[in-house]
mmCIF file of C-alpha atoms in Angstrom:
data_model
loop_
_atom_site.group_PDB
_atom_site.id
_atom_site.type_symbol
_atom_site.label_atom_id
_atom_site.label_comp_id
_atom_site.label_asym_id
_atom_site.label_seq_id
_atom_site.Cartn_x
_atom_site.Cartn_y
_atom_site.Cartn_z
ATOM 1 C CA UNK J 2 -41.907 -12.896 -5.176
ATOM 2 C CA UNK J 3 -43.412 -16.378 -5.341
ATOM 3 C CA UNK J 4 -46.829 -15.182 -3.834
ATOM 4 C CA UNK J 5 -46.869 -12.233 -6.130
ATOM 5 C CA UNK J 6 -46.409 -14.371 -9.257
ATOM 6 C CA UNK J 7 -48.964 -16.890 -8.007
ATOM 7 C CA UNK J 8 -51.589 -14.017 -7.808
ATOM 8 C CA UNK J 9 -51.571 -14.023 -11.588
ATOM 9 C CA UNK J 10 -53.268 -17.347 -11.831
ATOM 10 C CA UNK J 11 -56.331 -16.187 -9.608
ATOM 11 C CA UNK J 12 -59.031 -15.493 -12.106
ATOM 12 C CA UNK J 13 -62.792 -15.639 -12.845
ATOM 13 C CA UNK J 14 -63.921 -17.822 -15.683
ATOM 14 C CA UNK J 15 -66.854 -19.351 -17.332
ATOM 15 C CA UNK J 16 -66.481 -22.322 -15.110
ATOM 16 C CA UNK J 17 -66.241 -20.467 -11.841
ATOM 17 C CA UNK J 18 -63.573 -18.869 -9.767
ATOM 18 C CA UNK J 19 -59.933 -20.681 -9.773
ATOM 19 C CA UNK J 20 -58.004 -20.627 -6.608
ATOM 20 C CA UNK J 21 -54.563 -22.014 -6.690
ATOM 21 C CA UNK J 22 -54.531 -24.115 -3.568
ATOM 22 C CA UNK J 23 -51.191 -25.712 -4.248
ATOM 23 C CA UNK J 24 -49.503 -22.479 -4.869
ATOM 24 C CA UNK J 25 -50.920 -21.016 -1.855
ATOM 25 C CA UNK J 26 -49.633 -23.982 0.359
ATOM 26 C CA UNK J 27 -46.227 -23.499 -1.224
ATOM 27 C CA UNK J 28 -46.218 -19.738 -0.461
ATOM 28 C CA UNK J 29 -47.221 -20.472 3.197
ATOM 29 C CA UNK J 30 -44.323 -22.927 3.434
ATOM 30 C CA UNK J 31 -41.894 -20.359 2.062
ATOM 31 C CA UNK J 32 -43.049 -17.795 4.560
ATOM 32 C CA UNK J 33 -42.333 -20.103 7.592
ATOM 33 C CA UNK J 34 -39.007 -21.187 5.983
ATOM 34 C CA UNK J 35 -38.038 -17.493 5.506
ATOM 35 C CA UNK J 36 -39.161 -16.749 9.054
ATOM 36 C CA UNK J 37 -36.915 -19.562 10.288
ATOM 37 C CA UNK J 38 -33.944 -18.263 8.345
ATOM 38 C CA UNK J 39 -34.619 -14.698 9.643
ATOM 39 C CA UNK J 40 -34.423 -15.811 13.186
ATOM 40 C CA UNK J 41 -31.333 -17.814 12.483
ATOM 41 C CA UNK J 42 -29.656 -14.670 10.792
ATOM 42 C CA UNK J 43 -30.490 -12.382 13.653
ATOM 43 C CA UNK J 44 -28.996 -15.067 16.059
ATOM 44 C CA UNK J 45 -25.900 -15.469 13.904
ATOM 45 C CA UNK J 46 -25.249 -11.619 13.590
ATOM 46 C CA UNK J 47 -25.850 -11.100 17.274
ATOM 47 C CA UNK J 48 -23.413 -13.916 18.152
ATOM 48 C CA UNK J 49 -20.680 -13.005 15.398
ATOM 49 C CA UNK J 50 -20.328 -9.414 16.475
ATOM 50 C CA UNK J 51 -19.359 -10.266 19.901
ATOM 51 C CA UNK J 52 -15.734 -9.392 20.646
ATOM 52 C CA UNK J 53 -14.565 -12.934 21.744
ATOM 53 C CA UNK J 54 -16.053 -14.320 18.614
ATOM 54 C CA UNK J 55 -14.437 -11.703 16.309
ATOM 55 C CA UNK J 56 -10.987 -12.445 17.980
ATOM 56 C CA UNK J 57 -11.335 -16.085 17.708
ATOM 57 C CA UNK J 58 -12.264 -15.708 13.900
ATOM 58 C CA UNK J 59 -9.275 -13.651 13.289
ATOM 59 C CA UNK J 60 -7.074 -15.955 15.223
ATOM 60 C CA UNK J 61 -8.416 -18.919 13.194
ATOM 61 C CA UNK J 62 -7.668 -16.975 9.832
ATOM 62 C CA UNK J 63 -4.080 -16.524 11.180
ATOM 63 C CA UNK J 64 -3.642 -20.163 12.129
ATOM 64 C CA UNK J 65 -4.840 -21.285 8.632
ATOM 65 C CA UNK J 66 -2.402 -18.680 7.018
ATOM 66 C CA UNK J 67 0.481 -20.096 9.094
ATOM 67 C CA UNK J 68 -0.451 -23.662 8.039
ATOM 68 C CA UNK J 69 -0.650 -22.513 4.242
ATOM 69 C CA UNK J 70 2.646 -20.901 4.617
ATOM 70 C CA UNK J 71 4.402 -23.822 6.166
ATOM 71 C CA UNK J 72 2.952 -26.257 3.764
ATOM 72 C CA UNK J 73 3.945 -24.325 0.795
ATOM 73 C CA UNK J 74 7.564 -23.789 2.178
ATOM 74 C CA UNK J 75 7.789 -27.548 2.966
ATOM 75 C CA UNK J 76 6.590 -28.615 -0.389
ATOM 76 C CA UNK J 77 8.912 -26.185 -2.193
ATOM 77 C CA UNK J 78 11.930 -27.283 -0.173
ATOM 78 C CA UNK J 79 11.272 -30.957 -0.782
ATOM 79 C CA UNK J 80 11.317 -30.624 -4.635
ATOM 80 C CA UNK J 81 13.978 -27.834 -5.048
ATOM 81 C CA UNK J 82 17.081 -28.605 -6.867
ATOM 82 C CA UNK J 83 20.067 -26.434 -6.036
ATOM 83 C CA UNK J 84 22.428 -25.187 -8.772
ATOM 84 C CA UNK J 85 24.109 -22.056 -9.814
ATOM 85 C CA UNK J 86 25.511 -19.250 -7.704
ATOM 86 C CA UNK J 87 24.591 -18.896 -3.938
ATOM 87 C CA UNK J 88 22.490 -16.219 -2.337
ATOM 88 C CA UNK J 89 25.404 -14.583 -0.957
ATOM 89 C CA UNK J 90 27.279 -14.233 -4.213
ATOM 90 C CA UNK J 91 24.097 -13.171 -5.992
ATOM 91 C CA UNK J 92 23.481 -10.369 -3.351
ATOM 92 C CA UNK J 93 27.016 -9.252 -3.702
ATOM 93 C CA UNK J 94 26.717 -9.042 -7.451
ATOM 94 C CA UNK J 95 23.360 -7.034 -7.096
ATOM 95 C CA UNK J 96 25.007 -4.547 -4.780
ATOM 96 C CA UNK J 97 27.649 -4.032 -7.442
ATOM 97 C CA UNK J 98 25.817 -3.892 -10.565
ATOM 98 C CA UNK J 99 22.140 -4.553 -9.948
ATOM 99 C CA UNK J 100 19.586 -1.938 -11.299
ATOM 100 C CA UNK J 101 16.364 -0.852 -9.403
ATOM 101 C CA UNK J 102 13.008 -1.446 -10.776
ATOM 102 C CA UNK J 103 10.462 1.275 -9.530
ATOM 103 C CA UNK J 104 7.047 0.392 -8.411
ATOM 104 C CA UNK J 105 4.283 1.071 -11.037
ATOM 105 C CA UNK J 106 1.805 2.487 -8.468
ATOM 106 C CA UNK J 107 1.575 3.355 -4.881
ATOM 107 C CA UNK J 108 -0.438 1.025 -2.369
ATOM 108 C CA UNK J 109 -0.108 -2.003 -0.033
ATOM 109 C CA UNK J 110 1.633 -5.007 -1.817
ATOM 110 C CA UNK J 111 -1.212 -7.560 -1.429
ATOM 111 C CA UNK J 112 -0.001 -10.601 -3.404
ATOM 112 C CA UNK J 113 3.004 -11.545 -5.253
ATOM 113 C CA UNK J 114 2.877 -14.472 -7.853
ATOM 114 C CA UNK J 115 6.104 -16.118 -7.264
ATOM 115 C CA UNK J 116 5.860 -18.721 -10.026
ATOM 116 C CA UNK J 117 5.021 -15.964 -12.605
ATOM 117 C CA UNK J 118 8.102 -13.881 -11.424
ATOM 118 C CA UNK J 119 10.301 -16.862 -11.626
ATOM 119 C CA UNK J 120 9.188 -17.394 -15.183
ATOM 120 C CA UNK J 121 9.780 -13.860 -15.999
ATOM 121 C CA UNK J 122 13.398 -13.775 -14.594
ATOM 122 C CA UNK J 123 14.251 -17.115 -16.243
ATOM 123 C CA UNK J 124 13.200 -16.063 -19.659
ATOM 124 C CA UNK J 125 15.389 -12.784 -19.195
ATOM 125 C CA UNK J 126 18.204 -14.761 -17.532
ATOM 126 C CA UNK J 127 18.099 -12.544 -14.617
ATOM 127 C CA UNK J 128 17.699 -12.566 -10.709
ATOM 128 C CA UNK J 129 15.253 -10.556 -8.936
ATOM 129 C CA UNK J 130 15.592 -9.452 -5.506
ATOM 130 C CA UNK J 131 12.281 -8.258 -3.893
ATOM 131 C CA UNK J 132 12.605 -5.215 -1.616
ATOM 132 C CA UNK J 133 9.242 -5.606 0.151
ATOM 133 C CA UNK J 134 6.964 -8.324 1.086
ATOM 134 C CA UNK J 135 3.040 -8.493 0.925
ATOM 135 C CA UNK J 136 1.811 -6.014 3.645
ATOM 136 C CA UNK J 137 4.424 -3.339 3.132
ATOM 137 C CA UNK J 138 3.424 -0.114 1.524
ATOM 138 C CA UNK J 139 5.248 0.684 -1.915
ATOM 139 C CA UNK J 140 5.343 4.127 -3.270
ATOM 140 C CA UNK J 141 5.169 4.726 -7.057
ATOM 141 C CA UNK J 142 8.513 5.553 -8.661
ATOM 142 C CA UNK J 143 10.475 4.259 -5.531
ATOM 143 C CA UNK J 144 12.459 0.877 -5.927
ATOM 144 C CA UNK J 145 10.291 -2.227 -5.741
ATOM 145 C CA UNK J 146 12.967 -4.664 -6.810
ATOM 146 C CA UNK J 147 16.475 -5.099 -7.800
ATOM 147 C CA UNK J 148 17.449 -6.863 -11.081
ATOM 148 C CA UNK J 149 20.940 -8.548 -12.033
ATOM 149 C CA UNK J 150 22.274 -8.347 -14.489
ATOM 150 C CA UNK J 151 21.481 -4.733 -15.289
ATOM 151 C CA UNK J 152 20.628 -5.202 -19.001
ATOM 152 C CA UNK J 153 17.686 -7.480 -18.114
ATOM 153 C CA UNK J 154 16.072 -4.791 -15.938
ATOM 154 C CA UNK J 155 14.105 -3.111 -18.740
ATOM 155 C CA UNK J 156 12.425 -6.371 -19.847
ATOM 156 C CA UNK J 157 11.760 -7.325 -16.168
ATOM 157 C CA UNK J 158 10.116 -3.983 -15.347
ATOM 158 C CA UNK J 159 7.897 -4.220 -18.281
ATOM 159 C CA UNK J 160 6.504 -7.524 -17.247
ATOM 160 C CA UNK J 161 6.632 -6.922 -13.437
ATOM 161 C CA UNK J 162 3.066 -5.763 -13.055
ATOM 162 C CA UNK J 163 1.785 -9.200 -14.065
ATOM 163 C CA UNK J 164 3.490 -10.677 -11.107
ATOM 164 C CA UNK J 165 2.121 -8.694 -8.210
ATOM 165 C CA UNK J 166 -0.958 -6.889 -6.909
ATOM 166 C CA UNK J 167 -1.084 -3.663 -5.120
ATOM 167 C CA UNK J 168 -4.238 -2.278 -3.474
ATOM 168 C CA UNK J 169 -5.628 0.407 -0.794
ATOM 169 C CA UNK J 170 -5.507 -1.965 2.095
ATOM 170 C CA UNK J 171 -3.668 -4.980 3.483
ATOM 171 C CA UNK J 172 -4.930 -8.653 3.225
ATOM 172 C CA UNK J 173 -4.305 -11.795 5.007
ATOM 173 C CA UNK J 174 -3.070 -13.457 1.759
ATOM 174 C CA UNK J 175 0.814 -13.917 2.220
ATOM 175 C CA UNK J 176 0.829 -11.353 5.002
ATOM 176 C CA UNK J 177 0.698 -13.089 8.337
ATOM 177 C CA UNK J 178 1.536 -9.943 10.224
ATOM 178 C CA UNK J 179 -1.683 -8.483 9.262
ATOM 179 C CA UNK J 180 -3.680 -10.806 11.359
ATOM 180 C CA UNK J 181 -1.283 -10.056 14.319
ATOM 181 C CA UNK J 182 -1.871 -6.342 13.731
ATOM 182 C CA UNK J 183 -5.565 -6.780 13.747
ATOM 183 C CA UNK J 184 -5.504 -8.634 17.183
ATOM 184 C CA UNK J 185 -3.065 -5.896 18.517
ATOM 185 C CA UNK J 186 -5.361 -3.107 17.342
ATOM 186 C CA UNK J 187 -8.393 -4.677 19.130
ATOM 187 C CA UNK J 188 -6.182 -5.110 22.162
ATOM 188 C CA UNK J 189 -4.962 -1.475 22.349
ATOM 189 C CA UNK J 190 -8.350 -0.009 21.726
ATOM 190 C CA UNK J 191 -9.693 -1.997 24.527
ATOM 191 C CA UNK J 192 -6.907 -0.783 26.890
ATOM 192 C CA UNK J 193 -7.625 2.971 26.050
ATOM 193 C CA UNK J 194 -9.246 5.173 28.618
ATOM 194 C CA UNK J 195 -12.249 5.588 26.570
ATOM 195 C CA UNK J 196 -12.912 1.859 26.368
ATOM 196 C CA UNK J 197 -11.158 0.461 29.320
ATOM 197 C CA UNK J 198 -11.932 -3.202 28.663
ATOM 198 C CA UNK J 199 -9.080 -5.109 30.047
ATOM 199 C CA UNK J 200 -10.585 -8.515 29.456
ATOM 200 C CA UNK J 201 -10.835 -8.120 25.738
ATOM 201 C CA UNK J 202 -7.173 -7.145 25.751
ATOM 202 C CA UNK J 203 -6.348 -10.261 27.821
ATOM 203 C CA UNK J 204 -8.222 -12.470 25.199
ATOM 204 C CA UNK J 205 -6.164 -10.961 22.336
ATOM 205 C CA UNK J 206 -2.867 -11.649 24.140
ATOM 206 C CA UNK J 207 -4.002 -15.357 24.711
ATOM 207 C CA UNK J 208 -4.588 -15.768 20.881
ATOM 208 C CA UNK J 209 -1.315 -13.866 19.974
ATOM 209 C CA UNK J 210 0.596 -16.308 22.180
ATOM 210 C CA UNK J 211 -1.109 -19.235 20.472
ATOM 211 C CA UNK J 212 0.028 -17.818 17.104
ATOM 212 C CA UNK J 213 3.494 -17.404 18.202
ATOM 213 C CA UNK J 214 3.569 -20.849 19.441
ATOM 214 C CA UNK J 215 2.729 -22.264 15.947
ATOM 215 C CA UNK J 216 5.213 -19.839 14.340
ATOM 216 C CA UNK J 217 8.022 -20.712 16.862
ATOM 217 C CA UNK J 218 7.856 -24.577 16.482
ATOM 218 C CA UNK J 219 7.267 -24.819 12.730
ATOM 219 C CA UNK J 220 8.283 -21.529 11.101
ATOM 220 C CA UNK J 221 10.749 -21.837 8.390
ATOM 221 C CA UNK J 222 10.334 -19.123 5.888
ATOM 222 C CA UNK J 223 11.256 -19.482 2.238
ATOM 223 C CA UNK J 224 13.991 -16.959 1.232
ATOM 224 C CA UNK J 225 14.397 -17.924 -2.425
ATOM 225 C CA UNK J 226 12.616 -19.301 -5.462
ATOM 226 C CA UNK J 227 14.509 -21.345 -8.035
ATOM 227 C CA UNK J 228 13.637 -22.297 -11.863
ATOM 228 C CA UNK J 229 13.212 -25.832 -13.085
ATOM 229 C CA UNK J 230 17.036 -26.164 -13.352
ATOM 230 C CA UNK J 231 17.572 -25.070 -9.775
ATOM 231 C CA UNK J 232 19.015 -21.647 -10.397
ATOM 232 C CA UNK J 233 17.967 -18.873 -8.030
ATOM 233 C CA UNK J 234 15.649 -16.407 -9.809
ATOM 234 C CA UNK J 235 13.799 -14.595 -6.964
ATOM 235 C CA UNK J 236 15.214 -13.477 -3.728
ATOM 236 C CA UNK J 237 12.590 -12.669 -1.017
ATOM 237 C CA UNK J 238 12.674 -9.741 1.577
ATOM 238 C CA UNK J 239 13.708 -11.214 4.855
ATOM 239 C CA UNK J 240 11.167 -12.278 7.542
ATOM 240 C CA UNK J 241 12.573 -12.360 11.084
ATOM 241 C CA UNK J 242 10.937 -14.151 13.801
ATOM 242 C CA UNK J 243 11.792 -11.422 16.203
ATOM 243 C CA UNK J 244 9.686 -9.082 14.028
ATOM 244 C CA UNK J 245 6.552 -11.230 14.710
ATOM 245 C CA UNK J 246 7.410 -11.065 18.435
ATOM 246 C CA UNK J 247 7.717 -7.465 18.424
ATOM 247 C CA UNK J 248 4.556 -6.843 16.483
ATOM 248 C CA UNK J 249 2.656 -9.101 19.057
ATOM 249 C CA UNK J 250 3.903 -7.595 22.214
ATOM 250 C CA UNK J 251 5.359 -3.941 21.826
ATOM 251 C CA UNK J 252 2.245 -1.926 21.456
ATOM 252 C CA UNK J 253 0.224 -3.808 23.919
ATOM 253 C CA UNK J 254 2.993 -3.552 26.398
ATOM 254 C CA UNK J 255 3.220 0.337 25.928
ATOM 255 C CA UNK J 256 -0.530 0.800 26.047
ATOM 256 C CA UNK J 257 -0.767 -1.421 29.256
ATOM 257 C CA UNK J 258 1.914 0.287 31.100
ATOM 258 C CA UNK J 259 0.906 0.451 34.840
ATOM 259 C CA UNK J 260 -1.565 -2.308 34.488
ATOM 260 C CA UNK J 261 -0.411 -5.443 36.245
ATOM 261 C CA UNK J 262 -3.052 -7.786 34.766
ATOM 262 C CA UNK J 263 -1.990 -6.874 31.101
ATOM 263 C CA UNK J 264 1.877 -7.453 32.207
ATOM 264 C CA UNK J 265 1.220 -10.760 33.832
ATOM 265 C CA UNK J 266 -0.872 -12.024 31.043
ATOM 266 C CA UNK J 267 1.789 -11.156 28.510
ATOM 267 C CA UNK J 268 4.482 -12.914 30.635
ATOM 268 C CA UNK J 269 2.289 -16.036 30.732
ATOM 269 C CA UNK J 270 1.841 -15.982 27.056
ATOM 270 C CA UNK J 271 5.661 -15.674 26.883
ATOM 271 C CA UNK J 272 6.091 -18.548 28.982
ATOM 272 C CA UNK J 273 3.989 -20.699 26.822
ATOM 273 C CA UNK J 274 5.739 -19.672 23.680
ATOM 274 C CA UNK J 275 9.062 -20.391 25.361
ATOM 275 C CA UNK J 276 8.136 -24.027 25.585
ATOM 276 C CA UNK J 277 8.058 -24.240 21.783
ATOM 277 C CA UNK J 278 11.239 -22.535 20.888
ATOM 278 C CA UNK J 279 14.062 -24.393 19.438
ATOM 279 C CA UNK J 280 16.884 -21.686 19.003
ATOM 280 C CA UNK J 281 18.673 -19.394 21.196
ATOM 281 C CA UNK J 282 17.742 -16.360 18.834
ATOM 282 C CA UNK J 283 14.038 -17.116 19.433
ATOM 283 C CA UNK J 284 14.573 -17.246 23.198
ATOM 284 C CA UNK J 285 16.574 -14.093 23.132
ATOM 285 C CA UNK J 286 13.643 -12.271 21.364
ATOM 286 C CA UNK J 287 11.200 -13.490 23.948
ATOM 287 C CA UNK J 288 13.441 -12.540 26.894
ATOM 288 C CA UNK J 289 13.853 -9.047 25.433
ATOM 289 C CA UNK J 290 10.217 -8.553 25.641
ATOM 290 C CA UNK J 291 10.150 -10.047 29.163
ATOM 291 C CA UNK J 292 12.849 -7.749 30.451
ATOM 292 C CA UNK J 293 11.056 -4.579 29.080
ATOM 293 C CA UNK J 294 7.882 -5.947 30.961
ATOM 294 C CA UNK J 295 9.744 -6.338 34.048
ATOM 295 C CA UNK J 296 11.379 -2.960 33.853
ATOM 296 C CA UNK J 297 7.838 -1.241 33.051
ATOM 297 C CA UNK J 298 6.382 -2.987 36.065
ATOM 298 C CA UNK J 299 9.068 -1.735 38.458
ATOM 299 C CA UNK J 300 8.782 1.819 37.095
ATOM 300 C CA UNK J 301 4.905 2.290 36.680
ATOM 301 C CA UNK J 302 3.168 -0.303 39.184
ATOM 302 C CA UNK J 303 2.591 1.453 42.442
ATOM 303 C CA UNK J 304 1.705 -1.546 44.736
ATOM 304 C CA UNK J 305 4.373 -3.847 46.001
ATOM 305 C CA UNK J 306 2.286 -7.185 45.741
ATOM 306 C CA UNK J 307 1.583 -6.272 42.135
ATOM 307 C CA UNK J 308 5.185 -5.887 41.441
ATOM 308 C CA UNK J 309 5.897 -9.299 43.189
ATOM 309 C CA UNK J 310 3.210 -10.969 41.053
ATOM 310 C CA UNK J 311 4.886 -9.628 37.952
ATOM 311 C CA UNK J 312 8.286 -10.813 39.224
ATOM 312 C CA UNK J 313 6.963 -14.065 39.966
ATOM 313 C CA UNK J 314 5.737 -14.473 36.496
ATOM 314 C CA UNK J 315 9.032 -13.446 35.044
ATOM 315 C CA UNK J 316 10.923 -16.019 37.296
ATOM 316 C CA UNK J 317 8.614 -18.708 35.948
ATOM 317 C CA UNK J 318 9.655 -17.637 32.385
ATOM 318 C CA UNK J 319 13.320 -18.022 33.366
ATOM 319 C CA UNK J 320 12.844 -21.437 34.845
ATOM 320 C CA UNK J 321 11.125 -22.630 31.632
ATOM 321 C CA UNK J 322 14.012 -21.278 29.586
ATOM 322 C CA UNK J 323 16.514 -23.076 31.668
ATOM 323 C CA UNK J 324 14.483 -26.261 31.299
ATOM 324 C CA UNK J 325 14.444 -25.751 27.475
ATOM 325 C CA UNK J 326 18.092 -25.269 27.311
ATOM 326 C CA UNK J 327 18.836 -28.429 28.942
ATOM 327 C CA UNK J 328 15.953 -30.449 27.201
ATOM 328 C CA UNK J 329 15.198 -28.856 23.826
ATOM 329 C CA UNK J 330 12.099 -29.961 21.838
#
């Protein structure tokens, strides 16, 4: 564009022909710079579309999302002042006289502005229980939330649309399971007979194990949001640790049935995650997956040496769990 505009200054006048030497020099410099950028762009694209790079990028986004959720929960817990009725009491009241608020449109719940929702509930003197979390699919007309007391439901329903966003697809914002599902999707496609790329699946398992390590040691999900006076205004849908474990292992375990390499790598990942656990509930979730992997190995793996390798990894997991019980982190 610059060179084209500079052509307008080339002219034949009474004092002779005028050639814009400076403009031509700048145009040549821009050509060289553009060529360098083009080469960098081609190299960047060729590198970024490689599966290991894509997987690492998704895992990095997941790690950042985990850190953001943890920091947000810790900050809110540090300043929260508790007052009013407890969660158990409010849930009992909602079960008795709460009123359901329908979803205004269908789609994936992408984002919830909890502060806005707290303000809406506080102005109405109400408590709102969200039935879904970001990442869940909501259907127009079906309950999205429950409001107590019932006479405040109409006012909350009119303003509820300002506090959440629904769309045609899921996003990573407030939805950690989405990144886990992306890694699992890559893994099970790699394990399909049409692709048969076992090493890509193993890479996904490694990064899934890394994410579960972070969740195991630092995950403390926020279950309620309070107003400035410490009263509970928003009760969130439950986030269970075992659900993350199931999402990370179930589908890959099923797709990798009869494949010792996949089973062994999953047991290795469970062993690493086990070292970060701090509760019996977390260990029980990991052992449930390990038991199913061992059972699948006994049923689907034909060669005895392969079954022995899987059993050896399982025994290693058991030894780590025994050590963790005696020496918790």
